[in-house]
Each structure stands twice: as structure tokens, then as C-alpha cells.
Coordinates of C-alpha atoms (C1' of nucleotides) in Angstrom, one line a residue:
Chain A
M391 CA 88.4 160.5 51.9
D392 CA 91.1 159.4 50.4
S393 CA 93.0 161.5 47.2
V394 CA 91.4 160.8 44.3
A395 CA 94.2 161.9 41.9
A396 CA 92.1 163.3 39.5
Q397 CA 94.4 165.3 38.0
D398 CA 94.2 166.5 34.6
D399 CA 97.1 166.4 32.6
N400 CA 95.9 166.2 29.2
A401 CA 98.9 169.2 28.4
A402 CA 101.3 168.6 26.1
L403 CA 104.5 166.8 27.8
P404 CA 108.3 167.9 26.4
G405 CA 109.1 165.3 24.0
P406 CA 109.8 165.9 20.3
C407 CA 111.0 162.6 19.5
S408 CA 108.2 160.4 20.3
R409 CA 106.3 157.9 18.3
W410 CA 104.0 158.9 20.4
P411 CA 102.2 162.5 19.9
A412 CA 102.4 163.7 23.4
E413 CA 99.2 164.6 24.2
S414 CA 97.6 161.2 23.3
I415 CA 99.5 159.7 26.5
G416 CA 98.1 161.9 28.9
T417 CA 94.7 160.7 27.7
I418 CA 95.8 156.8 27.7
R419 CA 96.6 157.4 30.7
Q420 CA 93.6 158.8 31.9
V421 CA 91.7 156.5 30.4
M422 CA 93.6 153.5 31.7
A423 CA 92.9 154.8 35.0
R424 CA 89.5 154.0 34.7
A425 CA 89.0 151.4 31.8
G426 CA 92.1 149.5 33.3
D427 CA 91.5 149.7 36.6
K428 CA 90.0 146.2 37.8
W429 CA 87.4 147.3 40.1
S430 CA 86.0 149.7 37.9
T431 CA 86.5 147.1 34.7
L432 CA 84.6 144.5 37.8
V433 CA 81.8 147.2 38.2
V434 CA 80.7 147.8 35.1
A435 CA 81.0 144.3 33.8
T436 CA 78.7 143.8 36.6
L437 CA 76.1 146.2 35.9
Q438 CA 75.7 144.6 32.4
D439 CA 72.5 143.1 32.9
G440 CA 70.6 146.4 34.8
P441 CA 70.6 148.4 37.5
L442 CA 72.1 147.1 41.0
R443 CA 72.4 148.1 44.8
Y444 CA 75.0 148.9 46.7
T445 CA 74.9 145.9 48.6
D446 CA 74.4 143.4 45.5
L447 CA 77.4 145.2 43.7
Q448 CA 79.0 144.0 47.3
R449 CA 77.8 141.0 47.0
A450 CA 78.9 140.0 43.0
I451 CA 82.3 141.0 43.7
P452 CA 83.8 139.3 45.6
G453 CA 87.2 140.5 47.9
I454 CA 86.0 144.4 47.1
S455 CA 85.9 146.7 50.1
Q456 CA 83.4 148.9 51.2
R457 CA 86.1 151.7 50.6
M458 CA 87.0 150.8 47.1
L459 CA 82.9 149.8 46.0
T460 CA 82.5 153.2 47.3
L461 CA 85.0 155.2 45.7
T462 CA 84.7 153.5 42.7
L463 CA 81.9 154.3 42.1
R464 CA 82.2 157.9 42.6
Q465 CA 84.7 157.7 40.0
L466 CA 82.5 156.2 37.7
Q467 CA 79.9 158.6 38.3
R468 CA 82.0 161.4 37.9
D469 CA 83.1 160.3 34.8
G470 CA 79.2 159.9 33.7
L471 CA 79.8 156.4 33.2
V472 CA 76.8 155.0 35.9
T473 CA 74.4 156.8 37.6
R474 CA 73.5 156.2 41.0
T475 CA 69.4 156.8 42.2
A476 CA 68.5 156.6 45.8
Y477 CA 65.1 156.2 46.6
A478 CA 63.4 157.9 49.6
E479 CA 62.2 154.7 51.2
V480 CA 62.2 152.7 54.3
P481 CA 64.5 150.9 54.2
P482 CA 66.7 153.3 52.3
R483 CA 67.6 152.1 48.6
V484 CA 70.0 153.2 46.1
E485 CA 70.5 151.6 42.4
Y486 CA 73.5 152.0 40.2
A487 CA 73.4 151.4 36.5
L488 CA 75.4 152.4 33.4
T489 CA 74.8 155.2 31.1
A490 CA 75.2 155.5 27.7
L491 CA 78.9 156.2 27.8
G492 CA 79.0 153.6 30.3
T493 CA 77.6 151.4 28.0
T494 CA 80.0 151.6 25.3
L495 CA 82.8 151.4 27.8
L496 CA 81.2 148.2 28.3
G497 CA 81.4 146.7 24.8
V498 CA 85.6 147.3 25.3
V499 CA 85.5 146.0 28.7
L500 CA 83.6 142.7 27.5
S501 CA 86.4 142.6 24.7
L502 CA 89.3 142.7 27.5
I503 CA 87.7 140.1 29.6
D504 CA 86.9 137.8 26.7
W505 CA 90.6 138.2 25.4
A506 CA 91.5 136.7 29.0
G507 CA 89.5 134.1 29.2
T508 CA 90.5 132.6 25.6
H509 CA 93.8 133.2 26.2
H510 CA 95.0 133.0 29.9
Q511 CA 95.6 129.2 29.8
D512 CA 98.3 129.9 27.2
I513 CA 99.5 132.6 29.3
H514 CA 99.5 131.0 31.8
Q515 CA 102.1 128.2 30.4
N516 CA 104.4 130.7 29.0
Q517 CA 105.0 131.6 32.8
I518 CA 105.5 127.9 33.6
A519 CA 108.4 127.8 30.6
Y520 CA 109.6 131.1 31.4
D521 CA 110.4 130.1 35.2
A522 CA 111.8 126.8 34.2
A523 CA 114.4 128.6 31.9
Q524 CA 115.4 130.7 34.4
A525 CA 115.8 127.7 36.8
D526 CA 118.3 126.2 34.6
Chain B
M326 CA 114.5 142.4 42.0
D327 CA 110.6 143.0 42.0
S328 CA 108.9 140.3 43.9
V329 CA 106.6 139.4 41.0
A330 CA 103.4 137.7 42.5
A331 CA 102.8 134.9 40.3
Q332 CA 99.7 133.6 42.1
D333 CA 98.0 130.9 40.0
D334 CA 94.0 131.1 39.8
N335 CA 92.7 128.7 37.6
A336 CA 89.6 127.6 35.9
A337 CA 88.7 129.1 32.7
L338 CA 85.9 132.0 32.5
P339 CA 82.9 130.1 30.8
G340 CA 80.9 133.1 29.5
P341 CA 78.6 136.2 30.8
C342 CA 77.2 135.3 34.0
S343 CA 74.8 137.7 35.8
R344 CA 76.6 137.0 39.1
W345 CA 80.4 136.6 38.7
P346 CA 81.9 133.0 39.1
A347 CA 84.5 133.7 41.6
E348 CA 87.3 131.9 40.2
S349 CA 87.0 134.0 37.5
I350 CA 87.6 137.2 39.4
G351 CA 91.0 136.1 39.6
T352 CA 91.6 135.4 36.0
I353 CA 90.0 138.9 35.2
R354 CA 92.5 140.3 37.7
Q355 CA 95.5 138.9 36.3
V356 CA 94.5 139.3 32.8
M357 CA 93.4 143.4 34.4
A358 CA 97.2 143.3 35.5
R359 CA 98.7 142.8 32.2
A360 CA 96.1 144.2 29.4
G361 CA 95.2 147.3 31.8
D362 CA 98.8 148.1 33.2
K363 CA 99.2 151.4 31.4
W364 CA 103.2 150.9 30.7
S365 CA 102.2 147.3 29.2
T366 CA 99.9 148.9 27.6
L367 CA 102.0 151.7 25.7
V368 CA 104.3 149.1 25.5
V369 CA 102.2 146.5 23.4
A370 CA 100.9 149.5 21.5
T371 CA 104.1 150.8 20.7
L372 CA 105.5 147.7 19.4
Q373 CA 102.6 147.4 17.1
D374 CA 104.7 148.6 13.8
G375 CA 107.1 146.1 14.4
P376 CA 110.6 145.1 16.6
L377 CA 111.9 148.2 18.7
R378 CA 115.2 148.4 20.3
Y379 CA 115.6 148.9 24.2
T380 CA 116.7 152.1 23.6
D381 CA 114.3 153.2 21.2
L382 CA 111.6 151.8 23.3
Q383 CA 112.4 154.8 26.4
R384 CA 112.6 157.6 23.6
A385 CA 108.8 156.2 22.2
I386 CA 107.5 156.2 26.1
P387 CA 108.0 159.7 27.4
G388 CA 107.8 159.3 30.9
I389 CA 108.4 155.8 31.7
S390 CA 111.7 155.4 33.5
Q391 CA 114.5 152.7 33.3
R392 CA 113.1 150.7 35.8
M393 CA 109.7 150.5 34.7
L394 CA 110.7 149.4 31.2
T395 CA 112.6 146.6 32.3
L396 CA 110.1 145.6 34.3
T397 CA 107.6 146.2 31.8
L398 CA 109.3 144.1 29.3
R399 CA 110.1 141.3 31.7
Q400 CA 106.4 140.7 32.5
L401 CA 105.7 140.7 28.7
Q402 CA 108.0 138.1 27.9
R403 CA 107.3 136.1 30.4
D404 CA 103.9 136.0 30.1
G405 CA 104.8 135.0 26.2
L406 CA 103.5 138.8 24.8
V407 CA 106.6 139.7 23.4
T408 CA 110.1 138.3 22.5
R409 CA 113.6 139.2 23.5
T410 CA 116.0 138.7 20.5
A411 CA 120.0 139.5 21.5
Y412 CA 122.7 140.2 19.1
A413 CA 126.3 139.6 20.2
E414 CA 127.4 142.2 18.1
V415 CA 129.4 145.3 19.2
P416 CA 127.7 148.1 20.2
P417 CA 125.2 145.4 21.7
R418 CA 122.0 145.3 20.2
V419 CA 118.5 143.8 22.1
E420 CA 115.5 143.9 20.3
Y421 CA 111.6 143.6 21.4
A422 CA 109.1 142.3 19.5
L423 CA 105.4 141.4 19.3
T424 CA 104.6 137.2 19.6
A425 CA 101.1 135.8 17.4
L426 CA 99.7 136.2 21.5
G427 CA 101.3 139.4 21.9
T428 CA 99.7 140.5 18.7
T429 CA 96.0 139.4 19.6
L430 CA 96.4 141.9 23.0
L431 CA 97.4 144.5 20.5
G432 CA 93.5 144.8 19.3
V433 CA 92.0 144.9 22.4
V434 CA 94.5 147.7 23.3
L435 CA 93.6 149.3 20.0
S436 CA 90.2 149.3 21.0
L437 CA 90.9 150.7 24.5
I438 CA 93.1 153.6 23.0
D439 CA 90.6 153.9 20.0
W440 CA 87.6 154.3 22.8
A441 CA 89.7 157.0 24.9
G442 CA 90.1 158.8 21.5
T443 CA 86.4 159.2 20.9
H444 CA 85.4 159.6 24.7
H445 CA 87.8 161.4 27.1
Q446 CA 86.1 164.8 25.6
D447 CA 82.8 163.9 27.0
I448 CA 84.4 162.7 30.2
H449 CA 85.9 165.7 30.9
Q450 CA 83.0 167.7 30.3
N451 CA 81.1 164.6 32.5
Q452 CA 83.7 165.7 35.2
I453 CA 83.5 169.2 34.9
A454 CA 79.3 168.7 35.6
Y455 CA 79.6 166.8 38.5
D456 CA 82.5 168.9 40.6
A457 CA 80.2 171.9 39.7
A458 CA 76.7 170.6 41.2
Q459 CA 79.3 169.4 44.3
A460 CA 80.4 172.5 45.0
D461 CA 77.1 173.8 45.5
Chain C
dC138 C1' 70.9 149.5 54.0
dC139 C1' 74.2 153.4 52.7
dG140 C1' 77.4 155.0 52.9
dT141 C1' 81.9 158.2 55.2
dA142 C1' 85.9 158.5 58.5
dT143 C1' 90.5 157.5 60.3
dC144 C1' 94.3 154.8 60.7
dC145 C1' 97.7 151.6 58.7
dT146 C1' 100.8 148.8 55.7
dG147 C1' 102.6 146.7 51.8
dA148 C1' 103.4 147.1 46.7
dA149 C1' 104.6 150.3 43.3
dC150 C1' 107.1 154.0 41.1
dG151 C1' 110.9 157.0 40.7
dA152 C1' 115.7 158.0 41.1
dT153 C1' 120.5 157.3 41.4
dA154 C1' 124.6 155.0 40.9
dC155 C1' 126.8 150.9 39.1
dT156 C1' 128.3 146.4 35.5
dG157 C1' 128.9 143.5 31.5
Chain D
dC1313 C1' 124.2 150.0 25.0
dA1314 C1' 121.1 148.3 27.4
dG1315 C1' 120.4 146.8 31.0
dT1316 C1' 120.6 145.6 37.5
dA1317 C1' 120.8 147.1 42.6
dT1318 C1' 119.2 150.2 45.7
dC1319 C1' 117.2 153.3 48.4
dG1320 C1' 113.7 156.6 49.8
dT1321 C1' 108.6 158.0 49.1
dT1322 C1' 104.3 158.1 47.8
dC1323 C1' 99.8 156.0 47.7
dA1324 C1' 96.6 152.4 46.8
dG1325 C1' 93.4 149.7 49.5
dG1326 C1' 92.3 146.9 53.1
dA1327 C1' 90.5 147.0 58.2
dT1328 C1' 87.7 148.9 61.6
dA1329 C1' 84.4 151.6 63.6
dC1330 C1' 81.0 155.2 63.3
dG1331 C1' 76.5 158.0 61.1
dG1332 C1' 71.8 159.1 58.3

DNA sequence: CCGTATCCTGAACGATACTG
DNA sequence: CAGTATCGTTCAGGATACGG
């Protein structure tokens, strides 16, 4: 098992003259580590229409490795964002689903994805323009 | 300078689909690399009230290194999310500000931060419960 | 079918030193 | 003041192989 880096830096940082309340930095960072993680985001978004099995998730998310899928699911489960339900059958079946909390995150994630779809073309053009300007 | 890895994944994201259109994965990943990055997020959020100078940003964001601040600003600038304005004065002054596009991202980012503030306590409790269950 | 265990590489990041 | 250049480390994450 890899290190999971679940460190709790909710404690205040020593930085008096910050615009950001120092304690919120840790909070934001913690949330970003989950809500901003590309695999977590994709898994949450993929579960939006209902429970899915491990293999279904793997097929639904091209490019994810077994390792990262398992790791991501464990994190989400630990955070209470998804549930894992194993059915004692043959062959074995395991289903993952969003919790109520996970569903609240889904809203935010979908906003992000929506923003992506709306603006990625603009961004791409900006990048081309910027790179062209640098080439001078 | 670090590699910038500006890979080109095209195709628009049409809308919610039960399975992920493979071509949208790249798009999402690209956006996540910006909108989900902790430093980018913090910089954008810090610029919400108006333009700031390099040093101000550094003070406003505890824990960011010079290197990452510069790198993050360059990325955001390249994506057309922030502007860089240098005034030919003595001493030199450079101001960074959100573009219109950057402001649209700000909304999403603030949602994310809001979600963080609302639920991080729950998440923390879930983690404790999960860890306790594992300890058996 | 649903994972876990191990190895390994390259990218991210911080620290430090230097410049216009 | 506002960066750039370089180095060293850490670690995320892919590939692979194996177990329940």
C-alpha cells in the first residue's frame, strides 16, 4: 500500500498578515486533494446515474489503472463520499454508489465539468496566442 | 523552466452521458489540471477583490514558494485567466488581475471552497469513523 | 471478478542562489 | 521588486504479477 497522505493540517499556520484566514488554507487544501483530484472527480461524476461495479467503473473511465481506481475508491469511501457494498455471491459482486454527501459534491463537480466544456475552447485559443507571442 | 506539457485534446463536451465519451476525458483532465490545482485555485481566489502585486500574492498565500507562484501565474496567464501588467517605474511594479474568463472560473472555485467549508467537518468525522472500523 | 503487493520512473515541488 | 536557474528529494502513479 502506498502512503495515502491523509495528513491533518487543520492546525493554524503561523502567518499573521495573510488575506486568507490561515486555518482555511488547510481546509481548502484538504478538499482540493479530493474534489480537485482528477480521478476522484471522474469517479464521482461517473457514479452520478447510480451504483456501478468495480469493473464497470474501470471500463467507464478510460486510462485509469487498477491501482488508482482502488486507491481512489478507498479515499472516497473513507471520506464518506461513496459506499462499497459487497454481495456474497458467485461470482463476487461489489457495487459502489454515492452517499448523500457524495451527491452534494457531485453538484460542484458537475459545475466544474460544465465550466470545462464551456470554456476549454477559449483556453486553448489563449494558449495558442500566448505561445505565438512568446515565439517572437 | 519546467516542461509545460500542452497536449492537445480536442472535442467539445456535449453533455452528461451515462458512460464517459472518451474524448471528453482529456478535456476534463486539462481543466482539472488548472481549476483543480491547489495553487491555481488559491491564486484565483486571492485575486477576487482586485489586482495584486507579486509580493502581495506571496504574502497572501502562506506556504507558496517563489517558484510555484511564478509557475502558477505563468500558467494562468497562458490560459487567459489572469493578466500581467508591468509598470516601467522605479522600483518596478507588476500587477496581476483576473480576466473576464478568470472571473467565470472564480465562481466555480468559490463554490468549491464553500463546499469545503460546509462539509469538511463531516468528512473529518467520516475519516475517523472509517479508521476506527479498520482498526478492528 | 475484485482486488492487493511490489517495483520503478518521471514529474512536481521546495530550497537555494543569482539577476535586471 | 520581481523574477530566473539549478539541484535534490519526494512521491504520485503506471506496469506487472499474484491472491481470495
